[in-house]
Structure formats: structure tokens, C-alpha cells
């Protein structure tokens, strides 16, 4: 396979993983949040690069699909990878869905309380129901994406 997409996508994953390793040394919240948001952005780019890789494998050159629907339109729904990715997109526990949720959440403002709980003399308890932003979960999704890219490269390797 003579394509730059695999190395480009894996580079994004490597950079995201490197950022996540750096976050372990961050003691202040803004620095840690910056590192996590940077890693999430890079994982989102790597996931989009995966779509470009799949288009390239199927001889659709210079295409940069941003979504599964765009990839499907380019390929006429004629590839195993599209079926696999659709299945992953439907599984709320998959790496695909994890990155989707992280990226989506990062693209909108977080909800904050405008009224301090201390004013009402209450103890506020908040359960975050969003995607898991722990370093382990982010690294696991990065690793799963990397392994999926490697499986595509192996599957379509030129003999």
C-alpha cells in the first residue's frame, strides 16, 4: 500500500498519546484540561484520517470524508470497513463512539451553574454523565484506533 494516510493517522495518535503522558505531570487544572482537549482534538483528526485511509484503499484518491455518510457516498457502501465502522458507531462502548462523544462534547460549551451552592447552604453533588475523560480511557481509545488502522493496512497490503 503506497499511501501516506496510515502514517499520518498514526502520527496523530502518537501525538495524542504523548500529550496524555504529559498530563500525568500536570498539577493545575487548566494545564491538565489543555492537554486533554489537545489529545481529544488529535484523536478526532486521527479518526477522520482513518476515513481518508479507507477511501484511498478503495482507489478514491484525494478524498477527505469527514463522516461515515460521506465515506459511504464515495464508496457506494461497498466495503467491509464501512460495515465495521457503522457497527462501532452504533456501539456506545466502542472506541469510535468514545472519540465521537469526546469530540462532540468538546465542541460545545459546558453547562455551569450560575448560582453558587454555598449561597443556599447546600452541598452540591454532581455526577458527570459525559464520556470518560480519564487518561486510561483516552489511551485505550487511542490504542484501539491504532490497532484498527494497522489491521486495515495489513488487510490491504500489496503482495
GROMACS .gro file of C-alpha atoms in nm:
model
  159
    1UNK     CA    1   0.000   0.000   0.000
    2UNK     CA    2   0.164   0.320  -0.117
    3UNK     CA    3  -0.034   0.568   0.087
    4UNK     CA    4   0.062   0.835   0.335
    5UNK     CA    5  -0.268   0.803   0.524
    6UNK     CA    6  -0.160   0.524   0.763
    7UNK     CA    7   0.148   0.709   0.885
    8UNK     CA    8  -0.043   1.038   0.901
    9UNK     CA    9  -0.320   0.885   1.113
   10UNK     CA   10  -0.075   0.700   1.338
   11UNK     CA   11   0.123   1.022   1.383
   12UNK     CA   12  -0.191   1.194   1.517
   13UNK     CA   13  -0.246   0.903   1.756
   14UNK     CA   14   0.116   0.913   1.870
   15UNK     CA   15   0.092   1.288   1.938
   16UNK     CA   16  -0.233   1.240   2.131
   17UNK     CA   17  -0.075   0.964   2.340
   18UNK     CA   18   0.230   1.180   2.403
   19UNK     CA   19   0.009   1.463   2.527
   20UNK     CA   20  -0.176   1.226   2.756
   21UNK     CA   21   0.152   1.106   2.906
   22UNK     CA   22   0.243   1.470   2.970
   23UNK     CA   23  -0.082   1.529   3.154
   24UNK     CA   24   0.021   1.298   3.438
   25UNK     CA   25   0.269   1.562   3.549
   26UNK     CA   26   0.021   1.850   3.536
   27UNK     CA   27  -0.090   1.966   3.877
   28UNK     CA   28  -0.303   2.265   3.783
   29UNK     CA   29  -0.645   2.217   3.629
   30UNK     CA   30  -0.602   2.449   3.326
   31UNK     CA   31  -0.283   2.273   3.215
   32UNK     CA   32  -0.438   1.931   3.255
   33UNK     CA   33  -0.754   2.038   3.069
   34UNK     CA   34  -0.544   2.185   2.787
   35UNK     CA   35  -0.358   1.859   2.746
   36UNK     CA   36  -0.678   1.651   2.746
   37UNK     CA   37  -0.852   1.879   2.497
   38UNK     CA   38  -0.547   1.872   2.271
   39UNK     CA   39  -0.539   1.492   2.284
   40UNK     CA   40  -0.911   1.470   2.207
   41UNK     CA   41  -0.867   1.703   1.907
   42UNK     CA   42  -0.580   1.489   1.777
   43UNK     CA   43  -0.782   1.169   1.819
   44UNK     CA   44  -1.065   1.332   1.625
   45UNK     CA   45  -0.821   1.418   1.346
   46UNK     CA   46  -0.684   1.064   1.350
   47UNK     CA   47  -1.036   0.926   1.319
   48UNK     CA   48  -1.104   1.150   1.018
   49UNK     CA   49  -0.771   1.038   0.872
   50UNK     CA   50  -0.894   0.681   0.905
   51UNK     CA   51  -1.183   0.770   0.674
   52UNK     CA   52  -0.934   0.915   0.424
   53UNK     CA   53  -0.726   0.599   0.451
   54UNK     CA   54  -1.027   0.380   0.373
   55UNK     CA   55  -1.123   0.595   0.073
   56UNK     CA   56  -0.764   0.573  -0.050
   57UNK     CA   57  -0.757   0.194  -0.010
   58UNK     CA   58  -1.060   0.175  -0.237
   59UNK     CA   59  -0.893   0.394  -0.501
   60UNK     CA   60  -1.084   0.713  -0.422
   61UNK     CA   61  -0.784   0.944  -0.429
   62UNK     CA   62  -0.764   1.289  -0.273
   63UNK     CA   63  -1.089   1.237  -0.085
   64UNK     CA   64  -1.118   1.359   0.271
   65UNK     CA   65  -1.452   1.233   0.401
   66UNK     CA   66  -1.542   1.379   0.740
   67UNK     CA   67  -1.822   1.138   0.830
   68UNK     CA   68  -1.930   0.781   0.768
   69UNK     CA   69  -2.207   0.910   0.543
   70UNK     CA   70  -1.957   1.096   0.326
   71UNK     CA   71  -1.739   0.785   0.308
   72UNK     CA   72  -2.041   0.576   0.212
   73UNK     CA   73  -2.128   0.820  -0.067
   74UNK     CA   74  -1.775   0.789  -0.205
   75UNK     CA   75  -1.765   0.409  -0.188
   76UNK     CA   76  -2.125   0.324  -0.277
   77UNK     CA   77  -2.147   0.127   0.050
   78UNK     CA   78  -1.919  -0.138  -0.097
   79UNK     CA   79  -1.655  -0.212   0.166
   80UNK     CA   80  -1.620  -0.423   0.477
   81UNK     CA   81  -1.461  -0.138   0.672
   82UNK     CA   82  -1.770   0.078   0.632
   83UNK     CA   83  -1.984  -0.201   0.779
   84UNK     CA   84  -1.737  -0.241   1.066
   85UNK     CA   85  -1.733   0.131   1.137
   86UNK     CA   86  -2.114   0.151   1.125
   87UNK     CA   87  -2.126  -0.129   1.380
   88UNK     CA   88  -1.873   0.053   1.600
   89UNK     CA   89  -2.067   0.378   1.564
   90UNK     CA   90  -2.377   0.201   1.692
   91UNK     CA   91  -2.198   0.053   1.993
   92UNK     CA   92  -2.193   0.311   2.274
   93UNK     CA   93  -1.895   0.132   2.436
   94UNK     CA   94  -1.670   0.133   2.126
   95UNK     CA   95  -1.359   0.343   2.070
   96UNK     CA   96  -1.532   0.506   1.769
   97UNK     CA   97  -1.824   0.619   1.983
   98UNK     CA   98  -1.592   0.726   2.266
   99UNK     CA   99  -1.396   0.958   2.036
  100UNK     CA  100  -1.722   1.083   1.882
  101UNK     CA  101  -1.866   1.169   2.222
  102UNK     CA  102  -1.546   1.336   2.339
  103UNK     CA  103  -1.513   1.546   2.024
  104UNK     CA  104  -1.881   1.638   2.024
  105UNK     CA  105  -1.875   1.743   2.386
  106UNK     CA  106  -1.562   1.947   2.329
  107UNK     CA  107  -1.733   2.144   2.052
  108UNK     CA  108  -1.996   2.298   2.277
  109UNK     CA  109  -1.986   2.496   2.599
  110UNK     CA  110  -2.008   2.306   2.923
  111UNK     CA  111  -2.304   2.370   3.145
  112UNK     CA  112  -2.214   2.554   3.460
  113UNK     CA  113  -2.425   2.655   3.750
  114UNK     CA  114  -2.482   3.028   3.772
  115UNK     CA  115  -2.583   3.008   4.135
  116UNK     CA  116  -2.325   2.901   4.388
  117UNK     CA  117  -2.437   2.609   4.602
  118UNK     CA  118  -2.285   2.778   4.907
  119UNK     CA  119  -2.542   3.056   4.878
  120UNK     CA  120  -2.818   2.810   4.962
  121UNK     CA  121  -2.609   2.643   5.231
  122UNK     CA  122  -2.635   2.317   5.037
  123UNK     CA  123  -2.383   2.057   4.949
  124UNK     CA  124  -2.387   2.007   4.575
  125UNK     CA  125  -2.309   1.670   4.428
  126UNK     CA  126  -2.268   1.639   4.057
  127UNK     CA  127  -2.242   1.321   3.857
  128UNK     CA  128  -2.086   1.376   3.518
  129UNK     CA  129  -2.273   1.165   3.267
  130UNK     CA  130  -2.050   1.254   2.974
  131UNK     CA  131  -1.784   1.038   2.812
  132UNK     CA  132  -1.499   0.902   3.021
  133UNK     CA  133  -1.216   1.156   3.003
  134UNK     CA  134  -0.977   0.958   3.221
  135UNK     CA  135  -0.626   0.909   3.091
  136UNK     CA  136  -0.674   0.532   3.082
  137UNK     CA  137  -0.993   0.560   2.876
  138UNK     CA  138  -0.834   0.806   2.632
  139UNK     CA  139  -0.525   0.588   2.593
  140UNK     CA  140  -0.743   0.280   2.539
  141UNK     CA  141  -0.935   0.452   2.258
  142UNK     CA  142  -0.610   0.575   2.103
  143UNK     CA  143  -0.467   0.223   2.111
  144UNK     CA  144  -0.784   0.068   1.967
  145UNK     CA  145  -0.784   0.321   1.681
  146UNK     CA  146  -0.417   0.249   1.611
  147UNK     CA  147  -0.481  -0.127   1.604
  148UNK     CA  148  -0.775  -0.080   1.368
  149UNK     CA  149  -0.562   0.126   1.129
  150UNK     CA  150  -0.292  -0.141   1.139
  151UNK     CA  151  -0.549  -0.411   1.063
  152UNK     CA  152  -0.670  -0.218   0.757
  153UNK     CA  153  -0.315  -0.173   0.633
  154UNK     CA  154  -0.245  -0.543   0.681
  155UNK     CA  155  -0.572  -0.644   0.516
  156UNK     CA  156  -0.499  -0.436   0.206
  157UNK     CA  157  -0.122  -0.477   0.189
  158UNK     CA  158   0.019  -0.525  -0.158
  159UNK     CA  159   0.187  -0.858  -0.203
   0.00000   0.00000   0.00000
